[in-house]
Coordinates of C-alpha atoms and ligand atoms in Angstrom, one line a residue:
M1367 CA -0.1 -0.1 -0.1
C1368 CA 1.9 2.7 -1.3
G1369 CA 5.8 2.2 -2.4
I1370 CA 8.5 4.4 -1.8
V1371 CA 12.2 4.4 -3.3
G1372 CA 15.0 6.3 -2.4
Y1373 CA 18.5 6.3 -3.5
V1374 CA 21.9 8.8 -2.5
G1375 CA 25.1 7.7 -4.6
D1376 CA 27.0 7.9 -7.9
R1377 CA 24.6 6.2 -10.0
N1378 CA 21.7 7.6 -12.3
V1379 CA 19.4 8.5 -9.5
Y1380 CA 16.0 9.0 -11.5
D1381 CA 16.7 5.6 -13.4
I1382 CA 16.8 3.4 -10.1
L1383 CA 13.9 5.4 -8.6
I1384 CA 11.6 4.5 -12.0
K1385 CA 12.6 1.4 -12.0
G1386 CA 12.0 0.7 -8.4
L1387 CA 8.4 2.2 -8.6
H1388 CA 7.9 -0.1 -11.2
R1389 CA 8.6 -3.2 -9.0
L1390 CA 6.5 -1.6 -6.3
E1391 CA 3.7 -0.6 -8.1
Y1392 CA 1.6 -3.3 -7.1
R1393 CA 1.3 -1.8 -3.9
G1394 CA -0.6 1.3 -5.5
Y1395 CA -0.9 2.9 -8.7
D1396 CA -3.3 5.9 -8.8
S1397 CA -0.3 8.5 -9.0
A1398 CA 3.3 8.8 -8.5
G1399 CA 6.2 11.1 -8.2
V1400 CA 10.1 12.0 -7.6
A1401 CA 12.0 14.4 -5.4
L1402 CA 15.5 14.9 -7.2
E1403 CA 17.9 16.8 -5.1
T1404 CA 20.9 18.3 -7.5
P1405 CA 24.6 17.7 -6.5
E1406 CA 24.4 21.7 -6.2
G1407 CA 21.4 21.3 -3.7
K1408 CA 18.4 22.3 -5.7
L1409 CA 15.1 20.0 -5.2
N1410 CA 12.8 19.3 -8.3
I1411 CA 9.5 17.6 -7.8
Y1412 CA 7.6 15.9 -10.4
K1413 CA 4.4 14.2 -10.0
A1414 CA 1.4 12.6 -12.1
R1415 CA -1.7 11.1 -11.8
G1416 CA -2.2 7.7 -12.8
K1417 CA 0.7 4.9 -13.3
V1418 CA 4.3 5.3 -13.2
S1419 CA 4.3 4.9 -17.0
N1420 CA 2.4 8.5 -16.6
L1421 CA 5.2 10.0 -14.6
E1422 CA 8.0 9.0 -16.9
D1423 CA 6.0 10.8 -19.8
F1424 CA 5.6 13.7 -17.7
C1425 CA 9.5 13.8 -16.7
K1426 CA 10.7 13.7 -20.1
D1427 CA 11.6 17.1 -20.9
K1428 CA 12.6 17.8 -17.0
D1429 CA 15.8 18.3 -15.4
L1430 CA 16.7 14.9 -14.3
H1431 CA 20.3 14.8 -12.9
A1432 CA 20.4 14.5 -9.2
S1433 CA 22.8 13.0 -6.4
A1434 CA 19.8 11.6 -4.1
G1435 CA 16.2 11.1 -4.9
I1436 CA 12.9 10.1 -3.4
A1437 CA 9.8 8.4 -5.1
H1438 CA 6.6 7.4 -4.4
T1439 CA 3.5 5.4 -5.9
R1440 CA 0.3 5.9 -4.0
W1441 CA -2.8 4.0 -3.0
A1442 CA -5.1 7.3 -1.8
T1443 CA -6.2 7.2 1.5
H1444 CA -6.7 11.0 2.8
G1445 CA -7.6 12.8 -0.8
E1446 CA -8.4 11.7 -4.7
P1447 CA -5.9 10.4 -6.6
S1448 CA -4.7 13.5 -8.7
D1449 CA -1.5 15.2 -9.0
N1450 CA -1.8 17.6 -6.3
N1451 CA -2.4 15.0 -3.7
A1452 CA 0.5 12.6 -5.1
H1453 CA 3.4 12.4 -3.3
P1454 CA 6.4 13.8 -2.7
H1455 CA 5.0 16.8 -0.9
Y1456 CA 6.9 20.2 -0.3
S1457 CA 7.2 22.1 3.0
Q1458 CA 6.1 25.7 2.9
D1459 CA 9.3 27.3 2.0
G1460 CA 10.3 24.6 -0.3
R1461 CA 13.2 23.4 1.5
L1462 CA 11.8 19.9 2.3
A1463 CA 10.3 16.9 0.4
L1464 CA 8.8 14.4 1.8
V1465 CA 7.1 10.9 1.1
H1466 CA 5.0 8.8 3.0
N1467 CA 3.2 5.5 3.4
G1468 CA 1.0 4.9 5.7
T1469 CA -1.6 7.0 7.8
I1470 CA -1.3 9.9 10.4
E1471 CA -4.2 9.5 12.6
N1472 CA -4.0 12.8 14.6
Y1473 CA -3.5 14.9 11.1
K1474 CA -6.9 17.3 11.9
V1475 CA -5.6 18.5 15.0
L1476 CA -2.0 18.9 13.8
K1477 CA -3.0 20.7 10.8
D1478 CA -5.3 23.2 12.3
A1479 CA -2.4 24.0 14.8
L1480 CA -0.1 24.7 11.9
I1481 CA -3.1 26.8 10.0
E1482 CA -3.1 28.7 12.8
H1483 CA 0.6 29.3 12.7
G1484 CA 0.6 30.8 9.3
C1485 CA 1.0 27.5 7.3
E1486 CA -1.0 27.0 4.1
F1487 CA -1.9 23.6 2.9
K1488 CA -1.8 22.6 -0.9
S1489 CA -3.4 19.0 -0.9
E1490 CA -6.0 17.3 1.2
T1491 CA -3.1 14.6 2.2
D1492 CA -2.2 14.0 6.0
T1493 CA 1.3 13.5 4.7
E1494 CA 1.6 17.5 3.7
V1495 CA 0.9 17.7 7.5
L1496 CA 3.9 16.0 8.4
V1497 CA 6.3 17.7 5.9
Q1498 CA 4.7 21.1 7.4
L1499 CA 5.1 19.8 10.7
I1500 CA 8.9 19.0 10.4
E1501 CA 9.4 22.2 8.7
Y1502 CA 7.3 24.1 11.4
I1503 CA 9.5 22.1 14.5
K1504 CA 13.2 22.9 12.2
I1505 CA 12.5 26.9 12.1
T1506 CA 11.0 27.2 15.5
N1507 CA 13.5 25.1 17.4
K1508 CA 16.3 26.2 15.0
C1509 CA 17.2 22.4 14.9
S1510 CA 18.9 19.9 12.4
L1511 CA 16.4 18.1 10.1
I1512 CA 17.1 14.9 12.2
D1513 CA 15.9 16.6 15.4
A1514 CA 13.0 17.9 13.5
V1515 CA 11.9 14.8 12.3
R1516 CA 12.5 12.9 16.0
E1517 CA 10.3 15.6 17.5
A1518 CA 7.4 15.5 14.9
L1519 CA 7.2 12.1 14.9
N1520 CA 7.0 12.0 18.7
Q1521 CA 3.8 14.2 18.3
V1522 CA 2.1 12.2 15.4
Q1523 CA 0.1 9.1 15.8
G1524 CA -0.6 6.5 13.5
A1525 CA 1.5 4.4 11.0
Y1526 CA 4.3 5.6 8.9
A1527 CA 7.4 4.9 6.4
I1528 CA 8.7 8.3 5.4
A1529 CA 12.0 9.5 3.5
V1530 CA 12.7 13.0 3.4
L1531 CA 15.1 15.4 1.1
E1532 CA 16.6 18.6 2.6
K1533 CA 17.8 21.6 -0.1
D1534 CA 21.2 22.1 0.5
H1535 CA 21.8 18.6 1.5
P1536 CA 22.5 17.1 -1.6
H1537 CA 23.8 13.5 -0.3
E1538 CA 21.6 13.0 2.3
I1539 CA 18.1 11.2 2.8
I1540 CA 16.7 10.5 6.5
A1541 CA 14.1 7.8 6.9
A1542 CA 11.7 6.5 9.7
R1543 CA 9.1 3.9 10.3
K1544 CA 6.5 2.8 12.2
S1545 CA 4.3 -0.2 11.6
S1546 CA 5.0 0.4 7.7
P1547 CA 8.0 -1.4 6.1
L1548 CA 11.3 0.1 5.1
V1549 CA 14.4 -1.7 4.0
I1550 CA 17.7 -0.1 3.3
G1551 CA 20.0 -1.3 0.8
I1552 CA 23.8 -0.8 1.8
G1553 CA 26.3 -0.5 -1.4
K1554 CA 29.9 1.0 -1.7
D1555 CA 29.4 4.7 -1.0
E1556 CA 25.5 4.4 -1.7
F1557 CA 22.3 3.7 0.0
F1558 CA 19.0 2.3 -1.6
L1559 CA 15.7 2.2 0.5
A1560 CA 12.5 1.1 -0.2
S1561 CA 9.2 -0.3 1.1
D1562 CA 10.1 -4.0 0.3
A1563 CA 13.5 -4.9 -1.4
T1564 CA 12.2 -5.6 -4.6
P1565 CA 13.8 -2.5 -6.1
I1566 CA 17.0 -2.9 -4.3
V1567 CA 17.7 -6.7 -5.3
E1568 CA 19.6 -6.1 -8.7
Y1569 CA 22.1 -3.6 -6.7
T1570 CA 23.1 -5.1 -3.7
K1571 CA 22.2 -8.2 -1.2
E1572 CA 23.1 -6.3 2.3
V1573 CA 20.2 -4.9 3.6
V1574 CA 19.1 -3.9 7.0
Y1575 CA 15.4 -3.9 8.0
V1576 CA 14.2 -0.6 9.5
K1577 CA 12.4 -1.2 12.8
D1578 CA 9.6 0.3 14.4
G1579 CA 10.6 3.8 16.1
E1580 CA 13.7 4.0 14.1
I1581 CA 15.1 6.7 12.0
A1582 CA 17.7 6.2 9.4
V1583 CA 20.4 8.8 8.1
M1584 CA 21.9 7.8 4.9
R1585 CA 24.5 10.2 3.9
K1586 CA 27.0 9.5 1.2
G1587 CA 30.8 8.4 2.6
E1588 CA 29.1 7.8 6.1
G1589 CA 27.9 4.6 7.3
L1590 CA 24.4 4.1 8.0
K1591 CA 23.2 5.4 11.1
L1592 CA 20.0 4.2 12.9
L1593 CA 18.6 6.5 15.9
T1594 CA 15.6 5.6 18.1
L1595 CA 12.7 8.3 18.8
D1596 CA 14.7 8.9 21.9
N1597 CA 17.8 9.8 20.1
V1598 CA 19.7 6.6 21.3
E1599 CA 21.9 5.0 18.6
A1600 CA 20.4 1.8 17.6
Q1601 CA 22.2 -1.1 16.5
I1602 CA 22.5 -1.9 13.0
D1603 CA 22.0 -5.6 12.0
V1604 CA 22.9 -6.5 8.0
A1605 CA 20.8 -9.4 6.5
E1606 CA 21.4 -10.7 3.4
L1607 CA 18.8 -10.8 1.0
Q1608 CA 17.5 -14.1 -0.7
L1609 CA 15.9 -12.9 -3.7
S1610 CA 16.7 -13.2 -7.3
I1611 CA 16.0 -10.9 -10.2
S1612 CA 14.1 -13.5 -12.3
Q1613 CA 11.5 -13.9 -9.2
L1614 CA 10.5 -10.6 -10.3
E1615 CA 10.1 -10.6 -13.8
K1616 CA 7.0 -12.2 -15.8
G1617 CA 9.2 -15.0 -17.6
G1618 CA 7.4 -15.2 -20.7
Y1619 CA 4.0 -15.1 -19.4
P1620 CA 1.4 -11.9 -20.3
H1621 CA 0.8 -11.4 -16.7
F1622 CA 2.6 -12.1 -13.1
M1623 CA -1.2 -13.6 -12.3
L1624 CA -0.9 -16.2 -14.8
K1625 CA 2.7 -16.7 -14.1
E1626 CA 2.1 -17.3 -10.5
I1627 CA -1.0 -19.6 -11.3
F1628 CA 1.3 -21.7 -13.2
Q1629 CA 4.1 -21.9 -10.9
Q1630 CA 2.3 -23.7 -8.1
P1631 CA 3.6 -27.1 -8.9
E1632 CA 6.8 -25.8 -7.9
T1633 CA 5.8 -23.4 -5.3
L1634 CA 3.9 -26.3 -3.3
L1635 CA 6.9 -28.4 -3.7
D1636 CA 9.3 -25.6 -2.0
C1637 CA 6.4 -25.6 0.8
I1638 CA 6.7 -28.8 1.5
R1639 CA 10.2 -29.5 0.8
G1640 CA 11.9 -30.8 4.1
R1641 CA 8.6 -30.7 6.0
V1642 CA 6.8 -33.8 4.4
V1643 CA 9.5 -36.5 4.8
D1644 CA 10.3 -40.0 5.3
G1645 CA 7.9 -40.8 2.3
G1646 CA 5.1 -39.0 3.5
K1647 CA 5.3 -40.9 7.1
T1648 CA 6.6 -37.5 8.8
I1649 CA 5.3 -33.7 9.0
K1650 CA 8.2 -31.6 10.3
L1651 CA 7.6 -28.0 11.1
N1652 CA 10.0 -26.4 13.4
G1653 CA 7.3 -23.8 14.8
V1654 CA 5.5 -26.5 16.1
E1655 CA 8.4 -28.7 17.3
D1656 CA 10.2 -26.1 19.2
N1657 CA 6.6 -25.3 21.2
Q1658 CA 5.2 -28.8 21.9
E1659 CA 3.8 -28.2 24.9
V1660 CA 2.0 -24.9 23.8
F1661 CA 0.2 -27.1 21.0
K1662 CA -0.4 -30.1 23.1
N1663 CA -1.9 -27.9 25.9
A1664 CA -4.0 -25.3 23.5
R1665 CA -7.4 -25.0 24.4
R1666 CA -8.7 -23.1 21.5
I1667 CA -7.3 -21.6 18.4
I1668 CA -8.1 -18.6 16.9
I1669 CA -7.2 -17.3 13.0
V1670 CA -7.0 -14.1 12.1
A1671 CA -6.4 -12.7 8.7
C1672 CA -8.1 -10.6 6.0
G1673 CA -9.2 -11.1 2.5
T1674 CA -7.6 -14.5 0.9
S1675 CA -5.6 -15.0 3.7
W1676 CA -8.8 -15.3 5.9
H1677 CA -10.3 -18.2 3.5
A1678 CA -7.0 -20.0 4.2
G1679 CA -7.8 -19.2 7.9
L1680 CA -11.5 -20.8 7.6
L1681 CA -9.7 -24.0 5.8
G1682 CA -7.3 -24.1 8.5
K1683 CA -10.4 -24.2 11.0
Y1684 CA -12.0 -27.2 8.8
L1685 CA -8.4 -29.2 8.7
I1686 CA -7.8 -28.4 12.6
Q1687 CA -10.9 -29.6 14.0
E1688 CA -11.0 -32.6 11.9
M1689 CA -7.1 -33.5 12.5
C1690 CA -6.9 -32.1 16.0
N1691 CA -9.9 -31.7 17.8
I1692 CA -9.3 -28.3 19.2
P1693 CA -12.0 -25.6 18.6
V1694 CA -11.1 -23.0 16.1
E1695 CA -12.8 -19.6 15.6
V1696 CA -11.8 -17.6 12.1
E1697 CA -11.9 -13.9 12.8
Y1698 CA -11.5 -11.0 10.2
A1699 CA -8.6 -9.2 11.6
S1700 CA -10.1 -6.0 11.3
E1701 CA -13.2 -7.1 13.6
F1702 CA -11.1 -9.1 16.1
R1703 CA -9.0 -5.8 16.9
Y1704 CA -12.5 -4.1 17.8
N1705 CA -15.1 -6.6 19.2
H1706 CA -13.4 -7.0 22.8
P1707 CA -12.0 -10.2 22.0
V1708 CA -11.8 -12.7 25.1
L1709 CA -8.6 -14.7 25.0
F1710 CA -7.0 -17.1 27.8
D1711 CA -3.4 -17.7 28.2
D1712 CA -3.7 -21.4 26.7
D1713 CA -5.4 -19.9 23.4
I1714 CA -3.4 -20.0 20.4
V1715 CA -3.5 -17.1 17.9
I1716 CA -2.8 -18.0 14.1
A1717 CA -2.1 -15.2 12.2
I1718 CA -2.0 -15.7 8.2
S1719 CA -1.1 -13.1 6.1
Q1720 CA 0.8 -13.3 2.4
S1721 CA 2.8 -10.0 2.9
G1722 CA 3.5 -9.9 6.6
E1723 CA 2.5 -6.1 6.7
T1724 CA -1.6 -5.9 6.9
A1725 CA -2.2 -3.4 9.3
D1726 CA -5.3 -4.9 10.6
T1727 CA -3.7 -8.5 11.1
L1728 CA -0.6 -6.6 12.7
E1729 CA -2.9 -4.7 15.3
A1730 CA -4.9 -8.3 15.9
I1731 CA -1.0 -9.9 17.0
K1732 CA -0.4 -6.8 19.4
I1733 CA -4.1 -7.4 20.8
A1734 CA -3.3 -11.1 21.1
K1735 CA -0.1 -10.9 22.7
R1736 CA -0.9 -8.0 25.1
H1737 CA -3.7 -10.7 26.1
G1738 CA -1.0 -13.3 26.6
A1739 CA -2.2 -15.7 23.9
F1740 CA 0.5 -17.5 22.0
V1741 CA 1.1 -16.0 18.7
Y1742 CA 1.9 -18.3 15.4
G1743 CA 2.5 -16.3 12.2
I1744 CA 1.9 -18.1 8.5
S1745 CA 3.6 -15.5 6.1
N1746 CA 5.2 -15.5 2.8
V1747 CA 7.8 -12.5 2.8
V1748 CA 10.8 -13.1 4.9
G1749 CA 11.6 -10.5 7.3
S1750 CA 8.5 -8.7 7.2
S1751 CA 6.8 -7.3 10.0
I1752 CA 4.4 -10.5 10.9
P1753 CA 6.9 -13.0 11.2
R1754 CA 9.0 -10.5 13.6
E1755 CA 6.0 -9.8 15.7
T1756 CA 5.0 -13.4 16.4
D1757 CA 6.3 -16.0 19.3
S1758 CA 7.0 -18.6 16.3
G1759 CA 5.4 -19.3 12.6
T1760 CA 6.0 -21.1 9.2
Y1761 CA 6.9 -19.3 6.2
I1762 CA 5.0 -20.4 3.0
H1763 CA 7.8 -19.9 0.6
V1764 CA 6.2 -19.7 -2.5
G1765 CA 8.5 -16.6 -3.5
P1766 CA 7.3 -13.1 -4.5
E1767 CA 3.8 -13.0 -5.4
I1768 CA 3.2 -9.4 -7.4
G1769 CA 0.0 -9.9 -8.9
V1770 CA -2.7 -8.1 -6.8
A1771 CA -5.1 -11.3 -6.6
S1772 CA -3.5 -13.9 -4.6
T1773 CA -3.1 -17.1 -6.0
K1774 CA 0.2 -19.0 -5.1
A1775 CA 0.3 -17.6 -1.8
F1776 CA -3.6 -19.0 -1.0
T1777 CA -2.4 -22.9 -1.8
G1778 CA 0.5 -22.3 0.2
Q1779 CA -1.3 -21.2 3.2
V1780 CA -3.7 -24.0 2.8
M1781 CA -0.5 -26.3 2.5
V1782 CA 1.1 -25.0 5.8
L1783 CA -2.3 -25.4 7.4
T1784 CA -2.7 -28.7 6.2
M1785 CA 0.9 -29.8 7.8
L1786 CA 0.2 -27.7 10.9
A1787 CA -2.8 -29.5 11.8
M1788 CA -1.2 -32.8 10.8
C1789 CA 1.5 -32.2 13.0
V1790 CA -0.5 -31.1 15.8
G1791 CA -3.1 -33.8 15.5
R1792 CA -0.2 -36.4 15.8
L1793 CA 1.3 -34.2 18.9
R1794 CA -2.1 -34.6 20.4
G1795 CA -2.8 -38.1 19.6
V1796 CA -5.6 -37.7 17.7
L1797 CA -4.2 -38.4 14.0
S1798 CA -2.8 -41.8 13.9
E1799 CA 0.6 -42.9 12.4
E1800 CA -1.0 -44.6 9.7
K1801 CA -3.5 -41.5 8.7
V1802 CA -0.5 -38.8 8.8
E1803 CA 1.5 -41.5 6.3
E1804 CA -2.0 -42.1 3.9
I1805 CA -2.3 -38.1 3.9
G1806 CA 1.3 -37.5 4.0
K1807 CA 2.1 -39.6 0.7
C1808 CA -0.9 -38.0 -0.9
I1809 CA 0.5 -34.5 -0.4
L1810 CA 3.7 -35.3 -2.1
E1811 CA 1.9 -35.9 -5.2
V1812 CA 0.0 -32.6 -5.1
P1813 CA 2.4 -30.8 -7.3
E1814 CA 2.1 -33.1 -10.0
L1815 CA -1.6 -33.2 -9.6
V1816 CA -1.6 -29.4 -9.4
K1817 CA 0.6 -29.9 -13.3
K1818 CA -2.3 -32.0 -14.2
V1819 CA -5.3 -29.7 -13.3
L1820 CA -2.9 -26.8 -15.0
E1821 CA -3.6 -28.7 -18.2
L1822 CA -7.4 -27.4 -18.2
N1823 CA -5.9 -24.2 -19.3
K1824 CA -7.3 -24.2 -22.8
D1825 CA -10.4 -25.6 -21.8
I1826 CA -10.9 -23.4 -19.3
E1827 CA -10.1 -20.4 -21.7
R1828 CA -12.7 -21.6 -24.1
L1829 CA -15.4 -22.1 -21.2
S1830 CA -14.6 -18.4 -20.2
A1831 CA -15.9 -16.8 -23.8
I1832 CA -19.2 -18.0 -22.8
Y1833 CA -19.9 -16.3 -19.4
T1834 CA -17.8 -13.5 -19.8
Y1835 CA -21.4 -11.9 -20.2
A1836 CA -22.6 -12.5 -16.7
K1837 CA -23.1 -9.7 -14.4
N1838 CA -23.3 -11.9 -11.4
F1839 CA -21.8 -15.3 -10.1
L1840 CA -22.9 -17.6 -7.4
Y1841 CA -20.0 -20.1 -6.1
L1842 CA -21.3 -22.8 -4.1
G1843 CA -19.5 -25.4 -2.1
R1844 CA -19.8 -27.5 0.9
G1845 CA -16.9 -28.6 3.5
Y1846 CA -13.3 -27.9 2.4
S1847 CA -15.2 -26.5 -1.1
Y1848 CA -17.2 -24.1 0.9
P1849 CA -14.1 -21.5 1.5
T1850 CA -13.0 -22.5 -1.5
A1851 CA -16.3 -21.3 -3.2
L1852 CA -15.4 -17.9 -1.2
E1853 CA -12.0 -17.5 -2.6
G1854 CA -13.3 -18.3 -6.6
A1855 CA -15.9 -15.7 -5.6
L1856 CA -13.3 -13.2 -4.3
K1857 CA -11.1 -13.6 -7.2
L1858 CA -13.5 -13.0 -9.9
K1859 CA -14.7 -9.6 -8.4
E1860 CA -11.4 -8.1 -7.6
I1861 CA -10.3 -8.7 -11.3
S1862 CA -13.3 -8.8 -13.4
Y1863 CA -15.4 -6.6 -11.0
I1864 CA -18.4 -9.3 -11.8
H1865 CA -20.2 -9.3 -8.7
A1866 CA -19.8 -12.8 -7.5
E1867 CA -20.8 -14.8 -4.1
G1868 CA -19.6 -17.5 -2.6
Y1869 CA -22.0 -19.6 -0.2
P1870 CA -22.4 -22.6 1.5
A1871 CA -24.4 -24.7 -1.0
A1872 CA -27.1 -26.0 1.1
E1873 CA -27.5 -22.5 2.5
M1874 CA -28.7 -21.1 -0.8
K1875 CA -32.3 -22.1 -0.1
H1876 CA -32.4 -19.8 2.5
G1877 CA -32.1 -16.9 0.6
P1878 CA -29.7 -16.1 -2.6
I1879 CA -31.7 -19.3 -4.8
A1880 CA -33.9 -16.3 -5.6
L1881 CA -31.1 -14.8 -7.4
I1882 CA -31.1 -17.8 -10.0
D1883 CA -32.1 -17.5 -13.1
A1884 CA -30.8 -17.9 -16.7
E1885 CA -28.5 -14.9 -16.8
M1886 CA -26.9 -15.8 -13.3
P1887 CA -24.5 -18.6 -13.7
S1888 CA -23.2 -20.8 -11.0
V1889 CA -19.9 -22.2 -10.2
I1890 CA -20.4 -25.7 -8.2
I1891 CA -17.4 -27.3 -6.4
A1892 CA -18.3 -30.8 -6.0
P1893 CA -15.2 -33.1 -5.9
Y1894 CA -16.1 -36.6 -4.3
D1895 CA -16.1 -36.2 -1.1
H1896 CA -18.4 -37.0 2.1
L1897 CA -21.0 -34.4 1.3
Y1898 CA -20.9 -35.5 -2.3
E1899 CA -24.7 -36.8 -2.4
K1900 CA -25.7 -33.9 -0.3
I1901 CA -24.6 -31.2 -2.9
V1902 CA -25.9 -33.3 -5.8
N1903 CA -29.3 -32.1 -4.4
N1904 CA -28.2 -28.6 -4.6
V1905 CA -26.9 -28.7 -7.9
Q1906 CA -30.8 -29.9 -9.0
Q1907 CA -32.0 -27.2 -7.0
V1908 CA -30.2 -24.8 -9.1
K1909 CA -30.8 -26.6 -12.7
A1910 CA -34.6 -26.7 -11.6
R1911 CA -34.5 -22.9 -11.7
G1912 CA -32.8 -22.5 -14.9
G1913 CA -29.6 -21.5 -13.6
S1914 CA -26.6 -22.5 -15.7
I1915 CA -23.9 -24.7 -14.3
I1916 CA -20.2 -24.9 -14.3
A1917 CA -18.9 -27.9 -12.0
I1918 CA -15.7 -28.9 -10.9
V1919 CA -15.7 -32.6 -10.1
S1920 CA -13.8 -35.1 -9.7
E1921 CA -12.5 -37.6 -12.7
G1922 CA -15.0 -40.1 -13.1
D1923 CA -17.8 -38.3 -12.0
N1924 CA -21.1 -39.4 -13.4
E1925 CA -23.9 -37.6 -11.5
I1926 CA -23.2 -34.0 -11.6
S1927 CA -21.6 -34.3 -14.8
K1928 CA -24.8 -35.3 -16.0
I1929 CA -26.6 -32.0 -14.6
A1930 CA -23.9 -29.6 -14.9
D1931 CA -23.9 -27.5 -18.3
H1932 CA -19.9 -27.3 -18.1
V1933 CA -17.6 -29.7 -16.0
L1934 CA -14.2 -29.6 -15.3
E1935 CA -12.5 -33.0 -14.1
V1936 CA -9.8 -32.8 -11.5
P1937 CA -8.0 -35.5 -9.9
R1938 CA -9.1 -37.5 -7.3
V1939 CA -7.4 -36.5 -3.6
P1940 CA -8.5 -37.0 0.1
E1941 CA -11.1 -34.8 1.0
C1942 CA -8.8 -32.4 3.3
L1943 CA -6.3 -31.6 0.4
T1944 CA -9.6 -31.0 -2.2
P1945 CA -9.1 -27.0 -1.8
L1946 CA -5.4 -27.5 -3.3
I1947 CA -6.6 -28.7 -6.3
T1948 CA -10.4 -27.3 -7.0
S1949 CA -8.9 -24.0 -6.4
I1950 CA -6.5 -23.8 -9.2
P1951 CA -9.2 -24.0 -11.8
L1952 CA -11.3 -21.4 -10.4
Q1953 CA -8.1 -18.9 -10.3
L1954 CA -8.1 -19.6 -13.9
L1955 CA -11.6 -19.2 -14.8
S1956 CA -11.3 -15.5 -13.2
Y1957 CA -8.2 -14.9 -15.1
Y1958 CA -9.5 -15.5 -18.4
I1959 CA -13.1 -13.6 -17.6
A1960 CA -11.3 -10.6 -16.7
I1961 CA -9.0 -10.9 -19.6
N1962 CA -11.8 -11.3 -22.1
K1963 CA -13.1 -8.1 -20.4
G1964 CA -10.3 -6.2 -21.1
K1965 CA -9.5 -5.8 -17.5
D1966 CA -5.5 -5.1 -16.0
V1967 CA -5.6 -8.3 -14.0
D1968 CA -2.2 -7.6 -12.2
M1969 CA -3.4 -4.2 -11.4
P1970 CA -7.1 -4.3 -10.6
R1971 CA -8.6 -1.0 -10.2
N1972 CA -8.8 0.5 -6.4
L1973 CA -6.8 -2.3 -5.1
A1974 CA -3.3 -2.7 -4.0
K1975 CA -1.0 -5.5 -2.9
S1976 CA -0.1 -4.8 0.6
V1977 CA -2.7 -3.3 3.1
T1978 CA -0.8 -1.4 5.4
V1979 CA -3.8 1.1 6.4
E1980 CA -6.3 0.1 8.8
Ligands
F6R3270 C1 -6.9 -11.1 -2.8 C2 -6.1 -10.5 -1.9 C3 -6.4 -9.9 -0.8 C4 -5.2 -10.2 0.6 C5 -5.5 -9.7 1.8 C6 -4.7 -9.8 2.9 O1 -6.7 -11.8 -3.8 O2 -5.0 -10.7 -2.2 O3 -7.7 -10.1 -0.3 O4 -5.3 -11.4 0.5 O5 -5.5 -7.7 1.4 O6 -3.4 -9.7 2.4 P1 -2.4 -10.4 3.3 O7 -2.4 -11.7 2.9 O8 -1.1 -9.9 2.7 O9 -2.3 -10.3 4.7

């Protein structure tokens, strides 16, 4: 959610910033801007509404020479997407330029006070308040920029990652963070700065993740300096970046989303590597092994997450209740944080997040910890905030997910939850050795089975053409296929903008059945499982009302196949593994319908990948 890039050093500053903004565009893309400081100390700011390519067009005839620069791609929170509201923002006297990711909650109070002191504002953003406040403190206290930044940050409430340039300081960037990610790349006589490591990876592998409440001082020719908000020097922990450039490119696919859908055989293999061992007899998850007593004694598990990760969490409930016999509650992190959660110290809270930065999930974790619960994280991005905030956890290891619609992260999350349920189930004596081996063996086959499902690609592309007309879709499933239905509906609506609802198939008769007519297709997820006979009835109920049906069924199905208008057959697997298989055709169906409608699937309107605001 909003991306920040910065660079100070001898390379072409503008090129680094623009390339970095393209890498971060998945975080927001309604406007973009750069602030360039010339070696002579002059500050130039260029901004444009829309994507980074618009900014590039705008900058074509501008003075781009610079020794330091900061840049931003925005996902609007305060103020509509416009040139004026785009970052960077100038301070009143034009001596400071600032980019910001996050939200300043008390911006109104601060703004009113600054207006009283004669400040004039050019934008509607909370960010401009921050840069004006820094300038005001700097002038009033006659202090350095670092002191003014520190003082200002001590006055603001909310979340931020910021980077600031000061006129006449052509070789320096000041940055800071609280609850919004920021990483610094260290080169020879140069520094890179970004919201995540993707803009940095081709220049250096040495990175420092700025911690909450730290201010970073990057001056060419000097070592990195980190200060706390109390003005104490903080320790610098340099980490090695585990990321390659090829992971950030489309690799011949027209879109990241399609690449990521097709990567799933490998990403699932990466996810289970070293974890499903002895031919499937043993499941090894360090996070569980290191905390055996906690998992043995847990009385309840609460899963917190948002969006697709919440759907994975709902599947986690089905898996854990079946395999571990522990009651599980699944909460939207945004609700959990405000619904007066009742927690006990033998509760485990599992937080699921691809990005590891989702603001609501992070806050839910903090609340859970305050209540004394043990918090386990399931994340993809190594070194992100959620793995750092949690007591223990597991990475899904599916590589960078760049398409805004989550695909490979979803299957990775479900796979980790499956392994976790098996591990804990075995530990608590609910799952027998034989059962673990039976499921474990099938898990090892899942990557190959997913490859087989992907062979449906052309059929799904053809099928999508028939249904692109639809204005509404219903997705139905029961048991493990119910959360899968929710996820299928979310995928369709977020990238094609078609209204789609997921429902438990049996619940349909209590209301949504009224929607069904010849114009409203239903996607029914009905692999062979213990509810198969039940869902056959639901399929008939849809058919009887003239609705058309796309059914995802197991190979060899001969009941639903006769009723449905279109059938996609997928390999048979044990019931608990069906979501890993049935979610794949749903991803492809959404992708092709969105493509047929001419939508930008990697950057759907109004969305951003990493939601670091409330
Ligand atoms: C949907 C999607 C979002 C995210 C949600 C949580 O395709 O990507 O719904 O799942 O914003 O994000 P993370 O998992 O990063 O916490």
